[in-house]
PDB file of C-alpha atoms in Angstrom:
ATOM      1  CA  ASP A  26     104.373 289.896 237.688  1.00 63.00           C
ATOM      2  CA  GLY A  27     108.158 289.762 237.642  1.00 71.00           C
ATOM      3  CA  GLY A  28     109.820 286.391 237.883  1.00 94.00           C
ATOM      4  CA  ILE A  29     111.766 283.577 236.279  1.00 97.00           C
ATOM      5  CA  THR A  30     110.149 281.163 233.842  1.00 97.00           C
ATOM      6  CA  GLN A  31     111.657 277.768 233.158  1.00 97.00           C
ATOM      7  CA  SER A  32     110.373 275.562 230.388  1.00 96.00           C
ATOM      8  CA  PRO A  33     109.480 272.867 229.846  1.00 96.00           C
ATOM      9  CA  LYS A  34     108.494 271.561 233.264  1.00 96.00           C
ATOM     10  CA  TYR A  35     109.267 267.983 232.203  1.00 96.00           C
ATOM     11  CA  LEU A  36     111.684 266.900 229.466  1.00 94.00           C
ATOM     12  CA  PHE A  37     112.647 263.499 228.155  1.00 92.00           C
ATOM     13  CA  ARG A  38     115.902 262.852 226.345  1.00 88.00           C
ATOM     14  CA  LYS A  39     116.912 259.900 224.260  1.00 89.00           C
ATOM     15  CA  GLU A  40     120.445 258.536 224.401  1.00 85.00           C
ATOM     16  CA  GLY A  41     122.844 260.598 222.268  1.00 86.00           C
ATOM     17  CA  GLN A  42     120.491 263.553 221.976  1.00 91.00           C
ATOM     18  CA  ASN A  43     121.124 267.183 222.887  1.00 94.00           C
ATOM     19  CA  VAL A  44     118.331 269.037 224.660  1.00 95.00           C
ATOM     20  CA  THR A  45     117.959 272.692 225.614  1.00 96.00           C
ATOM     21  CA  LEU A  46     116.321 273.992 228.774  1.00 97.00           C
ATOM     22  CA  SER A  47     114.894 277.488 228.691  1.00 98.00           C
ATOM     23  CA  CYS A  48     115.259 280.140 231.404  1.00 98.00           C
ATOM     24  CA  GLU A  49     113.761 283.620 230.973  1.00 98.00           C
ATOM     25  CA  GLN A  50     113.570 286.409 233.562  1.00 97.00           C
ATOM     26  CA  ASN A  51     111.841 289.795 233.509  1.00 96.00           C
ATOM     27  CA  LEU A  52     113.409 291.066 236.724  1.00 95.00           C
ATOM     28  CA  ASN A  53     116.132 293.072 234.964  1.00 95.00           C
ATOM     29  CA  HIS A  54     118.748 291.032 236.819  1.00 95.00           C
ATOM     30  CA  ASP A  55     122.325 291.013 235.534  1.00 95.00           C
ATOM     31  CA  ALA A  56     123.376 287.642 236.963  1.00 95.00           C
ATOM     32  CA  MET A  57     121.897 284.256 236.079  1.00 97.00           C
ATOM     33  CA  TYR A  58     122.737 280.750 237.272  1.00 97.00           C
ATOM     34  CA  TRP A  59     122.062 277.102 236.429  1.00 98.00           C
ATOM     35  CA  TYR A  60     122.014 274.442 239.149  1.00 97.00           C
ATOM     36  CA  ARG A  61     121.544 270.713 239.126  1.00 97.00           C
ATOM     37  CA  GLN A  62     119.792 268.919 241.991  1.00 96.00           C
ATOM     38  CA  ASP A  63     119.851 265.163 242.475  1.00 93.00           C
ATOM     39  CA  PRO A  64     117.484 263.353 244.897  1.00 85.00           C
ATOM     40  CA  GLY A  65     118.273 264.094 248.518  1.00 77.00           C
ATOM     41  CA  GLN A  66     121.130 266.398 247.619  1.00 80.00           C
ATOM     42  CA  GLY A  67     121.780 270.095 247.578  1.00 86.00           C
ATOM     43  CA  LEU A  68     122.355 272.282 244.540  1.00 94.00           C
ATOM     44  CA  ARG A  69     125.466 272.017 242.391  1.00 94.00           C
ATOM     45  CA  LEU A  70     126.429 274.925 240.150  1.00 95.00           C
ATOM     46  CA  ILE A  71     126.704 274.183 236.422  1.00 97.00           C
ATOM     47  CA  TYR A  72     127.280 277.601 234.815  1.00 97.00           C
ATOM     48  CA  TYR A  73     126.731 281.211 235.730  1.00 96.00           C
ATOM     49  CA  SER A  74     126.717 284.543 233.956  1.00 96.00           C
ATOM     50  CA  GLN A  75     127.204 287.939 235.558  1.00 93.00           C
ATOM     51  CA  ILE A  76     126.716 289.975 232.386  1.00 93.00           C
ATOM     52  CA  VAL A  77     125.517 289.566 228.812  1.00 95.00           C
ATOM     53  CA  ASN A  78     127.926 287.727 226.487  1.00 95.00           C
ATOM     54  CA  ASP A  79     129.979 286.396 229.390  1.00 95.00           C
ATOM     55  CA  PHE A  80     129.666 283.238 231.484  1.00 96.00           C
ATOM     56  CA  GLN A  81     131.803 281.054 233.740  1.00 96.00           C
ATOM     57  CA  LYS A  82     131.942 277.345 234.473  1.00 96.00           C
ATOM     58  CA  GLY A  83     130.647 276.144 237.788  1.00 95.00           C
ATOM     59  CA  ASP A  84     131.572 272.997 239.658  1.00 93.00           C
ATOM     60  CA  ILE A  85     130.032 270.483 237.218  1.00 95.00           C
ATOM     61  CA  ALA A  86     130.156 272.110 233.747  1.00 97.00           C
ATOM     62  CA  GLU A  87     131.288 269.050 231.780  1.00 96.00           C
ATOM     63  CA  GLY A  88     128.641 267.920 229.300  1.00 96.00           C
ATOM     64  CA  TYR A  89     126.726 271.205 229.444  1.00 97.00           C
ATOM     65  CA  SER A  90     126.828 274.433 227.464  1.00 97.00           C
ATOM     66  CA  VAL A  91     125.183 277.838 227.822  1.00 98.00           C
ATOM     67  CA  SER A  92     124.793 281.145 226.019  1.00 97.00           C
ATOM     68  CA  ARG A  93     123.914 284.637 227.231  1.00 97.00           C
ATOM     69  CA  GLU A  94     123.019 286.695 224.188  1.00 97.00           C
ATOM     70  CA  LYS A  95     120.257 288.628 225.951  1.00 97.00           C
ATOM     71  CA  LYS A  96     119.977 289.881 229.493  1.00 97.00           C
ATOM     72  CA  GLU A  97     116.633 288.119 229.956  1.00 97.00           C
ATOM     73  CA  SER A  98     117.632 284.693 228.678  1.00 98.00           C
ATOM     74  CA  PHE A  99     120.144 282.037 229.780  1.00 98.00           C
ATOM     75  CA  PRO A 100     119.432 278.700 228.019  1.00 98.00           C
ATOM     76  CA  LEU A 101     121.203 275.515 229.096  1.00 98.00           C
ATOM     77  CA  THR A 102     122.024 272.740 226.611  1.00 97.00           C
ATOM     78  CA  VAL A 103     122.559 269.258 227.968  1.00 96.00           C
ATOM     79  CA  THR A 104     124.776 267.544 225.424  1.00 94.00           C
ATOM     80  CA  SER A 105     125.236 263.871 224.653  1.00 89.00           C
ATOM     81  CA  ALA A 106     128.580 264.107 226.487  1.00 88.00           C
ATOM     82  CA  GLN A 107     126.693 264.355 229.796  1.00 89.00           C
ATOM     83  CA  LYS A 108     126.470 260.695 230.751  1.00 86.00           C
ATOM     84  CA  ASN A 109     124.076 261.000 233.661  1.00 90.00           C
ATOM     85  CA  PRO A 110     121.729 263.896 232.856  1.00 92.00           C
ATOM     86  CA  THR A 111     118.651 262.693 234.741  1.00 94.00           C
ATOM     87  CA  ALA A 112     118.112 265.354 237.407  1.00 96.00           C
ATOM     88  CA  PHE A 113     116.117 268.411 238.440  1.00 97.00           C
ATOM     89  CA  TYR A 114     117.513 271.612 236.894  1.00 98.00           C
ATOM     90  CA  LEU A 115     117.010 274.988 238.520  1.00 98.00           C
ATOM     91  CA  CYS A 116     117.653 278.440 237.087  1.00 98.00           C
ATOM     92  CA  ALA A 117     118.184 281.470 239.317  1.00 97.00           C
ATOM     93  CA  SER A 118     118.907 285.156 238.926  1.00 96.00           C
ATOM     94  CA  ARG A 119     119.864 288.147 241.043  1.00 94.00           C
ATOM     95  CA  PRO A 120     120.637 291.827 240.412  1.00 92.00           C
ATOM     96  CA  THR A 121     124.370 291.318 240.967  1.00 84.00           C
ATOM     97  CA  PHE A 122     126.660 289.664 243.491  1.00 76.00           C
ATOM     98  CA  ASP A 123     125.879 290.233 247.159  1.00 76.00           C
ATOM     99  CA  TYR A 124     122.125 290.138 246.493  1.00 86.00           C
ATOM    100  CA  GLY A 125     119.729 287.292 247.176  1.00 91.00           C
ATOM    101  CA  TYR A 126     118.638 284.808 244.530  1.00 94.00           C
ATOM    102  CA  THR A 127     115.255 284.334 242.842  1.00 95.00           C
ATOM    103  CA  PHE A 128     114.617 280.833 241.517  1.00 97.00           C
ATOM    104  CA  GLY A 129     112.483 279.413 238.744  1.00 97.00           C
ATOM    105  CA  SER A 130     110.200 276.417 239.243  1.00 96.00           C
ATOM    106  CA  GLY A 131     112.609 273.931 237.663  1.00 97.00           C
ATOM    107  CA  THR A 132     112.787 271.447 234.793  1.00 97.00           C
ATOM    108  CA  ARG A 133     112.882 267.728 235.451  1.00 96.00           C
ATOM    109  CA  LEU A 134     114.964 265.959 232.810  1.00 95.00           C
ATOM    110  CA  THR A 135     114.739 262.209 232.349  1.00 94.00           C
ATOM    111  CA  VAL A 136     116.742 260.002 229.999  1.00 88.00           C
ATOM    112  CA  VAL A 137     114.602 257.373 228.267  1.00 85.00           C
TER     113      VAL A 137
ATOM    114  CA  LYS B   4     136.843 276.131 249.362  1.00 84.00           C
ATOM    115  CA  GLN B   5     133.668 276.982 251.263  1.00 88.00           C
ATOM    116  CA  GLU B   6     131.855 273.997 252.744  1.00 93.00           C
ATOM    117  CA  VAL B   7     128.302 274.305 254.027  1.00 96.00           C
ATOM    118  CA  THR B   8     126.762 271.719 256.355  1.00 96.00           C
ATOM    119  CA  GLN B   9     123.189 271.371 257.521  1.00 97.00           C
ATOM    120  CA  ILE B  10     122.500 269.048 260.427  1.00 94.00           C
ATOM    121  CA  PRO B  11     120.234 267.193 260.934  1.00 93.00           C
ATOM    122  CA  ALA B  12     119.324 265.991 257.450  1.00 94.00           C
ATOM    123  CA  ALA B  13     115.767 265.335 258.616  1.00 96.00           C
ATOM    124  CA  LEU B  14     113.646 266.492 261.527  1.00 96.00           C
ATOM    125  CA  SER B  15     110.145 265.532 262.652  1.00 97.00           C
ATOM    126  CA  VAL B  16     108.259 267.557 265.259  1.00 97.00           C
ATOM    127  CA  PRO B  17     104.675 267.819 266.540  1.00 97.00           C
ATOM    128  CA  GLU B  18     102.595 270.807 265.540  1.00 98.00           C
ATOM    129  CA  GLY B  19     103.049 273.880 267.700  1.00 97.00           C
ATOM    130  CA  GLU B  20     106.654 273.196 268.652  1.00 97.00           C
ATOM    131  CA  ASN B  21     109.347 275.843 268.292  1.00 97.00           C
ATOM    132  CA  LEU B  22     112.378 274.552 266.404  1.00 96.00           C
ATOM    133  CA  VAL B  23     115.851 275.505 265.207  1.00 97.00           C
ATOM    134  CA  LEU B  24     117.561 274.519 261.964  1.00 97.00           C
ATOM    135  CA  ASN B  25     121.334 274.804 261.693  1.00 97.00           C
ATOM    136  CA  CYS B  26     123.704 275.874 258.937  1.00 98.00           C
ATOM    137  CA  SER B  27     127.492 275.745 259.413  1.00 97.00           C
ATOM    138  CA  PHE B  28     130.148 277.107 257.055  1.00 97.00           C
ATOM    139  CA  THR B  29     133.941 276.926 257.024  1.00 95.00           C
ATOM    140  CA  ASP B  30     134.987 280.300 255.525  1.00 90.00           C
ATOM    141  CA  SER B  31     133.833 283.265 257.605  1.00 88.00           C
ATOM    142  CA  ALA B  32     134.689 285.876 254.931  1.00 90.00           C
ATOM    143  CA  ILE B  33     131.162 285.997 253.576  1.00 89.00           C
ATOM    144  CA  TYR B  34     128.980 288.570 251.843  1.00 88.00           C
ATOM    145  CA  ASN B  35     125.693 287.086 252.923  1.00 92.00           C
ATOM    146  CA  LEU B  36     123.712 283.997 253.880  1.00 96.00           C
ATOM    147  CA  GLN B  37     120.286 283.171 252.469  1.00 96.00           C
ATOM    148  CA  TRP B  38     117.692 280.704 253.744  1.00 98.00           C
ATOM    149  CA  PHE B  39     115.311 278.985 251.322  1.00 97.00           C
ATOM    150  CA  ARG B  40     112.334 276.681 251.472  1.00 97.00           C
ATOM    151  CA  GLN B  41     111.775 273.955 248.864  1.00 96.00           C
ATOM    152  CA  ASP B  42     108.567 271.952 248.511  1.00 96.00           C
ATOM    153  CA  PRO B  43     108.776 268.565 246.751  1.00 92.00           C
ATOM    154  CA  GLY B  44     109.291 268.942 243.006  1.00 91.00           C
ATOM    155  CA  LYS B  45     109.330 272.746 243.211  1.00 94.00           C
ATOM    156  CA  GLY B  46     111.851 275.538 242.975  1.00 95.00           C
ATOM    157  CA  LEU B  47     113.385 277.359 245.920  1.00 96.00           C
ATOM    158  CA  THR B  48     111.523 280.123 247.712  1.00 96.00           C
ATOM    159  CA  SER B  49     113.614 282.726 249.500  1.00 96.00           C
ATOM    160  CA  LEU B  50     112.811 283.112 253.185  1.00 97.00           C
ATOM    161  CA  LEU B  51     115.459 285.428 254.621  1.00 97.00           C
ATOM    162  CA  LEU B  52     118.693 287.063 253.467  1.00 95.00           C
ATOM    163  CA  ILE B  53     121.246 288.144 256.071  1.00 95.00           C
ATOM    164  CA  GLN B  54     124.047 290.461 254.992  1.00 92.00           C
ATOM    165  CA  SER B  55     127.462 290.004 256.611  1.00 91.00           C
ATOM    166  CA  SER B  56     127.012 293.196 258.641  1.00 92.00           C
ATOM    167  CA  GLN B  57     123.748 291.958 260.160  1.00 93.00           C
ATOM    168  CA  ARG B  58     123.216 289.587 263.071  1.00 94.00           C
ATOM    169  CA  GLU B  59     119.635 288.562 262.370  1.00 95.00           C
ATOM    170  CA  GLN B  60     116.573 288.960 260.180  1.00 96.00           C
ATOM    171  CA  THR B  61     112.929 288.300 260.991  1.00 96.00           C
ATOM    172  CA  SER B  62     109.870 287.565 258.894  1.00 96.00           C
ATOM    173  CA  GLY B  63     106.673 286.524 260.616  1.00 97.00           C
ATOM    174  CA  ARG B  64     107.323 283.322 262.581  1.00 97.00           C
ATOM    175  CA  LEU B  65     110.825 282.997 261.144  1.00 98.00           C
ATOM    176  CA  ASN B  66     114.019 284.402 262.623  1.00 98.00           C
ATOM    177  CA  ALA B  67     117.466 283.821 261.150  1.00 97.00           C
ATOM    178  CA  SER B  68     120.673 284.631 262.981  1.00 97.00           C
ATOM    179  CA  LEU B  69     124.248 284.858 261.761  1.00 96.00           C
ATOM    180  CA  ASP B  70     127.477 284.405 263.742  1.00 95.00           C
ATOM    181  CA  LYS B  71     130.377 284.754 261.312  1.00 93.00           C
ATOM    182  CA  SER B  72     133.056 284.180 263.932  1.00 92.00           C
ATOM    183  CA  SER B  73     131.738 280.719 264.713  1.00 95.00           C
ATOM    184  CA  GLY B  74     130.653 279.978 261.135  1.00 95.00           C
ATOM    185  CA  ARG B  75     127.027 279.374 262.058  1.00 97.00           C
ATOM    186  CA  SER B  76     123.539 280.456 261.158  1.00 97.00           C
ATOM    187  CA  THR B  77     120.288 279.277 262.685  1.00 97.00           C
ATOM    188  CA  LEU B  78     116.734 279.463 261.376  1.00 98.00           C
ATOM    189  CA  TYR B  79     114.207 279.609 264.200  1.00 98.00           C
ATOM    190  CA  ILE B  80     110.608 278.648 263.398  1.00 98.00           C
ATOM    191  CA  ALA B  81     108.058 279.547 266.047  1.00 98.00           C
ATOM    192  CA  ALA B  82     104.816 277.648 266.621  1.00 98.00           C
ATOM    193  CA  SER B  83     105.389 275.206 263.766  1.00 97.00           C
ATOM    194  CA  GLN B  84     102.475 274.203 261.514  1.00 97.00           C
ATOM    195  CA  PRO B  85     101.966 271.256 259.118  1.00 97.00           C
ATOM    196  CA  GLY B  86     102.297 273.748 256.252  1.00 97.00           C
ATOM    197  CA  ASP B  87     105.885 274.370 257.331  1.00 98.00           C
ATOM    198  CA  SER B  88     106.784 270.843 256.183  1.00 98.00           C
ATOM    199  CA  ALA B  89     109.420 271.247 253.471  1.00 97.00           C
ATOM    200  CA  THR B  90     113.156 271.115 252.890  1.00 96.00           C
ATOM    201  CA  TYR B  91     115.078 274.126 254.159  1.00 97.00           C
ATOM    202  CA  LEU B  92     118.379 275.057 252.509  1.00 97.00           C
ATOM    203  CA  CYS B  93     120.968 277.675 253.319  1.00 97.00           C
ATOM    204  CA  ALA B  94     123.310 279.321 250.800  1.00 96.00           C
ATOM    205  CA  VAL B  95     126.510 281.153 251.710  1.00 95.00           C
ATOM    206  CA  GLU B  96     128.368 283.602 249.472  1.00 92.00           C
ATOM    207  CA  VAL B  97     132.076 284.068 250.068  1.00 88.00           C
ATOM    208  CA  VAL B  98     133.623 287.460 249.350  1.00 85.00           C
ATOM    209  CA  ASN B  99     134.757 287.808 245.701  1.00 80.00           C
ATOM    210  CA  ALA B 100     133.392 284.388 244.719  1.00 81.00           C
ATOM    211  CA  GLY B 101     130.512 285.635 242.549  1.00 82.00           C
ATOM    212  CA  LYS B 102     128.506 282.583 243.527  1.00 88.00           C
ATOM    213  CA  SER B 103     127.134 280.823 246.588  1.00 92.00           C
ATOM    214  CA  THR B 104     127.602 277.392 248.125  1.00 93.00           C
ATOM    215  CA  PHE B 105     124.451 275.533 249.157  1.00 94.00           C
ATOM    216  CA  GLY B 106     123.969 273.097 251.995  1.00 95.00           C
ATOM    217  CA  ASP B 107     122.207 269.786 251.346  1.00 94.00           C
ATOM    218  CA  GLY B 108     119.179 270.920 253.342  1.00 95.00           C
ATOM    219  CA  THR B 109     117.133 269.796 256.326  1.00 96.00           C
ATOM    220  CA  THR B 110     113.825 268.094 255.567  1.00 96.00           C
ATOM    221  CA  LEU B 111     111.253 269.159 258.143  1.00 98.00           C
ATOM    222  CA  THR B 112     108.040 267.271 258.867  1.00 98.00           C
ATOM    223  CA  VAL B 113     105.490 268.871 261.184  1.00 98.00           C
ATOM    224  CA  LYS B 114     102.915 266.348 262.371  1.00 97.00           C
ATOM    225  CA  PRO B 115      99.335 267.473 263.117  1.00 95.00           C
TER     226      PRO B 115
END
Protein backbone atom coordinates (compact mmCIF):
# COMPACT_ATOMS: atom_id res chain seq x y z
CA ASP A 1 0.00 0.00 0.00
CA GLY A 2 1.19 3.51 -0.78
CA GLY A 3 1.68 5.90 2.09
CA ILE A 4 3.98 7.86 4.37
CA THR A 5 5.97 6.17 7.12
CA GLN A 6 7.29 8.14 10.06
CA SER A 7 9.69 6.62 12.53
CA PRO A 8 10.11 6.25 15.37
CA LYS A 9 6.65 6.70 16.84
CA TYR A 10 8.12 7.91 20.14
CA LEU A 11 11.52 9.55 20.63
CA PHE A 12 13.28 10.83 23.72
CA ARG A 13 16.03 13.43 23.58
CA LYS A 14 18.51 14.40 26.22
CA GLU A 15 19.52 18.02 26.69
CA GLY A 16 22.14 19.10 24.13
CA GLN A 17 21.52 16.15 21.83
CA ASN A 18 20.60 16.18 18.15
CA VAL A 19 17.96 13.71 17.00
CA THR A 20 16.70 12.82 13.54
CA LEU A 21 13.11 11.98 12.64
CA SER A 22 12.53 9.82 9.59
CA CYS A 23 9.89 10.38 6.91
CA GLU A 24 9.62 8.05 3.89
CA GLN A 25 6.92 8.03 1.21
CA ASN A 26 6.23 5.63 -1.66
CA LEU A 27 3.56 7.77 -3.30
CA ASN A 28 5.92 9.28 -5.89
CA HIS A 29 5.07 12.74 -4.56
CA ASP A 30 7.37 15.65 -5.39
CA ALA A 31 6.55 17.84 -2.38
CA MET A 32 7.17 16.99 1.27
CA TYR A 33 6.51 18.94 4.46
CA TRP A 34 7.35 18.90 8.17
CA TYR A 35 4.92 20.31 10.74
CA ARG A 36 5.05 20.74 14.47
CA GLN A 37 1.91 20.42 16.60
CA ASP A 38 1.71 21.49 20.23
CA PRO A 39 -1.18 20.47 22.53
CA GLY A 40 -4.44 22.14 21.59
CA GLN A 41 -2.88 23.97 18.68
CA GLY A 42 -2.88 23.70 14.93
CA LEU A 43 0.04 22.79 12.70
CA ARG A 44 3.04 25.06 12.23
CA LEU A 45 5.27 24.58 9.19
CA ILE A 46 8.95 23.86 9.88
CA TYR A 47 10.42 23.11 6.44
CA TYR A 48 9.15 22.05 3.06
CA SER A 49 10.62 20.71 -0.15
CA GLN A 50 9.02 20.87 -3.58
CA ILE A 51 11.76 18.97 -5.41
CA VAL A 52 14.82 16.86 -4.69
CA ASN A 53 17.88 18.79 -3.46
CA ASP A 54 15.82 21.89 -2.69
CA PHE A 55 13.94 22.98 0.43
CA GLN A 56 12.58 26.15 2.01
CA LYS A 57 12.17 27.36 5.57
CA GLY A 58 8.70 27.47 7.02
CA ASP A 59 7.41 29.63 9.83
CA ILE A 60 9.43 28.04 12.66
CA ALA A 61 12.66 26.71 11.09
CA GLU A 62 15.07 27.86 13.80
CA GLY A 63 16.71 24.91 15.56
CA TYR A 64 15.79 22.43 12.83
CA SER A 65 17.49 21.17 9.70
CA VAL A 66 16.43 18.97 6.78
CA SER A 67 17.81 17.29 3.68
CA ARG A 68 16.17 16.04 0.50
CA GLU A 69 18.66 13.80 -1.26
CA LYS A 70 16.03 11.34 -2.48
CA LYS A 71 12.49 11.88 -3.67
CA GLU A 72 11.16 9.35 -1.16
CA SER A 73 12.90 10.67 1.94
CA PHE A 74 12.78 13.95 3.90
CA PRO A 75 14.46 13.52 7.33
CA LEU A 76 14.18 16.23 9.98
CA THR A 77 16.97 16.86 12.50
CA VAL A 78 16.06 18.58 15.74
CA THR A 79 19.26 20.24 16.89
CA SER A 80 20.38 21.28 20.36
CA ALA A 81 19.62 24.88 19.30
CA GLN A 82 15.89 24.10 19.49
CA LYS A 83 15.15 25.03 23.08
CA ASN A 84 11.64 23.65 23.34
CA PRO A 85 11.51 20.56 21.10
CA THR A 86 8.87 18.58 22.99
CA ALA A 87 6.00 18.29 20.51
CA PHE A 88 4.22 16.05 18.02
CA TYR A 89 5.90 16.12 14.59
CA LEU A 90 3.98 15.38 11.42
CA CYS A 91 5.31 14.73 7.92
CA ALA A 92 3.15 15.20 4.84
CA SER A 93 3.50 14.89 1.09
CA ARG A 94 1.58 15.73 -2.07
CA PRO A 95 2.17 15.40 -5.82
CA THR A 96 2.80 19.13 -6.23
CA PHE A 97 1.19 22.41 -5.20
CA ASP A 98 -2.57 22.68 -5.60
CA TYR A 99 -3.06 19.03 -4.59
CA GLY A 100 -4.24 17.69 -1.26
CA TYR A 101 -1.89 16.45 1.44
CA THR A 102 -1.27 12.92 2.73
CA PHE A 103 0.03 12.73 6.29
CA GLY A 104 2.12 10.24 8.21
CA SER A 105 1.15 8.98 11.66
CA GLY A 106 3.54 11.30 13.51
CA THR A 107 6.49 11.15 15.91
CA ARG A 108 6.14 12.31 19.49
CA LEU A 109 9.39 13.83 20.73
CA THR A 110 10.01 14.35 24.42
CA VAL A 111 12.99 15.99 26.11
CA VAL A 112 14.16 14.09 29.19
CA LYS B 1 -0.45 36.75 5.43
CA GLN B 2 -3.27 34.21 5.35
CA GLU B 3 -5.02 33.68 8.67
CA VAL B 4 -7.33 30.72 9.21
CA THR B 5 -9.84 30.62 12.07
CA GLN B 6 -12.00 27.76 13.26
CA ILE B 7 -14.82 28.56 15.65
CA PRO B 8 -15.87 27.05 17.99
CA ALA B 9 -12.75 25.42 19.41
CA ALA B 10 -14.88 22.65 20.89
CA LEU B 11 -18.37 21.32 20.26
CA SER B 12 -20.43 18.66 22.02
CA VAL B 13 -23.61 17.25 20.48
CA PRO B 14 -25.92 14.27 21.08
CA GLU B 15 -25.79 11.35 18.69
CA GLY B 16 -27.91 11.72 15.58
CA GLU B 17 -27.69 15.50 15.37
CA ASN B 18 -26.71 17.26 12.15
CA LEU B 19 -23.91 19.78 12.69
CA VAL B 20 -21.79 22.39 10.94
CA LEU B 21 -18.13 23.20 11.52
CA ASN B 22 -16.76 26.53 10.34
CA CYS B 23 -13.49 27.63 8.75
CA SER B 24 -12.80 31.30 7.96
CA PHE B 25 -9.84 32.71 6.02
CA THR B 26 -8.66 36.24 5.28
CA ASP B 27 -7.14 35.96 1.77
CA SER B 28 -9.66 34.85 -0.85
CA ALA B 29 -7.03 34.21 -3.56
CA ILE B 30 -6.81 30.51 -2.82
CA TYR B 31 -5.98 27.37 -4.77
CA ASN B 32 -7.90 25.01 -2.55
CA LEU B 33 -9.21 24.19 0.91
CA GLN B 34 -8.84 20.79 2.55
CA TRP B 35 -10.67 19.36 5.56
CA PHE B 36 -8.97 16.82 7.83
CA ARG B 37 -9.86 14.65 10.78
CA GLN B 38 -7.37 13.97 13.58
CA ASP B 39 -7.87 11.36 16.30
CA PRO B 40 -5.91 11.80 19.56
CA GLY B 41 -2.21 11.04 19.10
CA LYS B 42 -2.64 10.25 15.40
CA GLY B 43 -1.84 11.86 12.08
CA LEU B 44 -4.30 13.76 9.92
CA THR B 45 -6.75 11.95 7.67
CA SER B 46 -7.99 13.82 4.62
CA LEU B 47 -11.77 14.13 4.41
CA LEU B 48 -12.49 16.47 1.51
CA LEU B 49 -10.52 18.72 -0.85
CA ILE B 50 -12.30 21.63 -2.54
CA GLN B 51 -10.59 23.35 -5.45
CA SER B 52 -11.07 27.10 -5.84
CA SER B 53 -13.35 26.57 -8.85
CA GLN B 54 -15.69 24.31 -6.88
CA ARG B 55 -18.47 25.27 -4.48
CA GLU B 56 -18.81 21.98 -2.61
CA GLN B 57 -17.67 18.39 -2.24
CA THR B 58 -19.50 15.43 -0.73
CA SER B 59 -18.37 12.14 0.74
CA GLY B 60 -20.90 9.96 2.50
CA ARG B 61 -22.37 11.90 5.43
CA LEU B 62 -19.93 14.77 4.92
CA ASN B 63 -20.47 17.84 2.77
CA ALA B 64 -17.99 20.71 2.52
CA SER B 65 -18.82 24.04 0.95
CA LEU B 66 -16.60 26.91 -0.13
CA ASP B 67 -17.49 30.61 -0.48
CA LYS B 68 -14.32 32.45 -1.50
CA SER B 69 -15.97 35.87 -1.61
CA SER B 70 -16.89 35.69 2.06
CA GLY B 71 -13.76 33.76 3.07
CA ARG B 72 -15.69 30.84 4.53
CA SER B 73 -15.95 27.09 4.32
CA THR B 74 -18.31 24.84 6.24
CA LEU B 75 -18.14 21.11 6.92
CA TYR B 76 -21.60 19.61 7.36
CA ILE B 77 -21.85 16.27 9.17
CA ALA B 78 -25.20 14.52 8.89
CA ALA B 79 -26.60 12.15 11.51
CA SER B 80 -23.55 12.37 13.77
CA GLN B 81 -22.22 9.22 15.46
CA PRO B 82 -19.90 8.69 18.47
CA GLY B 83 -17.23 7.54 16.00
CA ASP B 84 -17.22 11.04 14.52
CA SER B 85 -15.63 12.33 17.74
CA ALA B 86 -12.28 13.84 16.73
CA THR B 87 -10.60 17.14 15.97
CA TYR B 88 -11.42 18.60 12.57
CA LEU B 89 -8.92 20.93 10.89
CA CYS B 90 -9.09 22.96 7.72
CA ALA B 91 -6.09 23.96 5.58
CA VAL B 92 -6.12 26.77 3.02
CA GLU B 93 -3.59 27.23 0.22
CA VAL B 94 -3.07 30.72 -1.13
CA VAL B 95 -2.14 31.14 -4.79
CA ASN B 96 1.65 30.99 -5.37
CA ALA B 97 2.39 30.22 -1.71
CA GLY B 98 3.51 26.61 -2.21
CA LYS B 99 2.18 25.76 1.23
CA SER B 100 -1.03 25.85 3.24
CA THR B 101 -2.13 27.55 6.44
CA PHE B 102 -3.94 25.39 9.00
CA GLY B 103 -6.62 26.38 11.45
CA ASP B 104 -6.32 25.32 15.09
CA GLY B 105 -9.20 22.88 14.70
CA THR B 106 -12.58 22.17 16.26
CA THR B 107 -12.75 19.28 18.71
CA LEU B 108 -16.04 17.45 18.28
CA THR B 109 -17.57 15.15 20.87
CA VAL B 110 -20.65 13.13 19.91
CA LYS B 111 -22.38 11.71 22.97
CA PRO B 112 -24.24 8.37 22.73
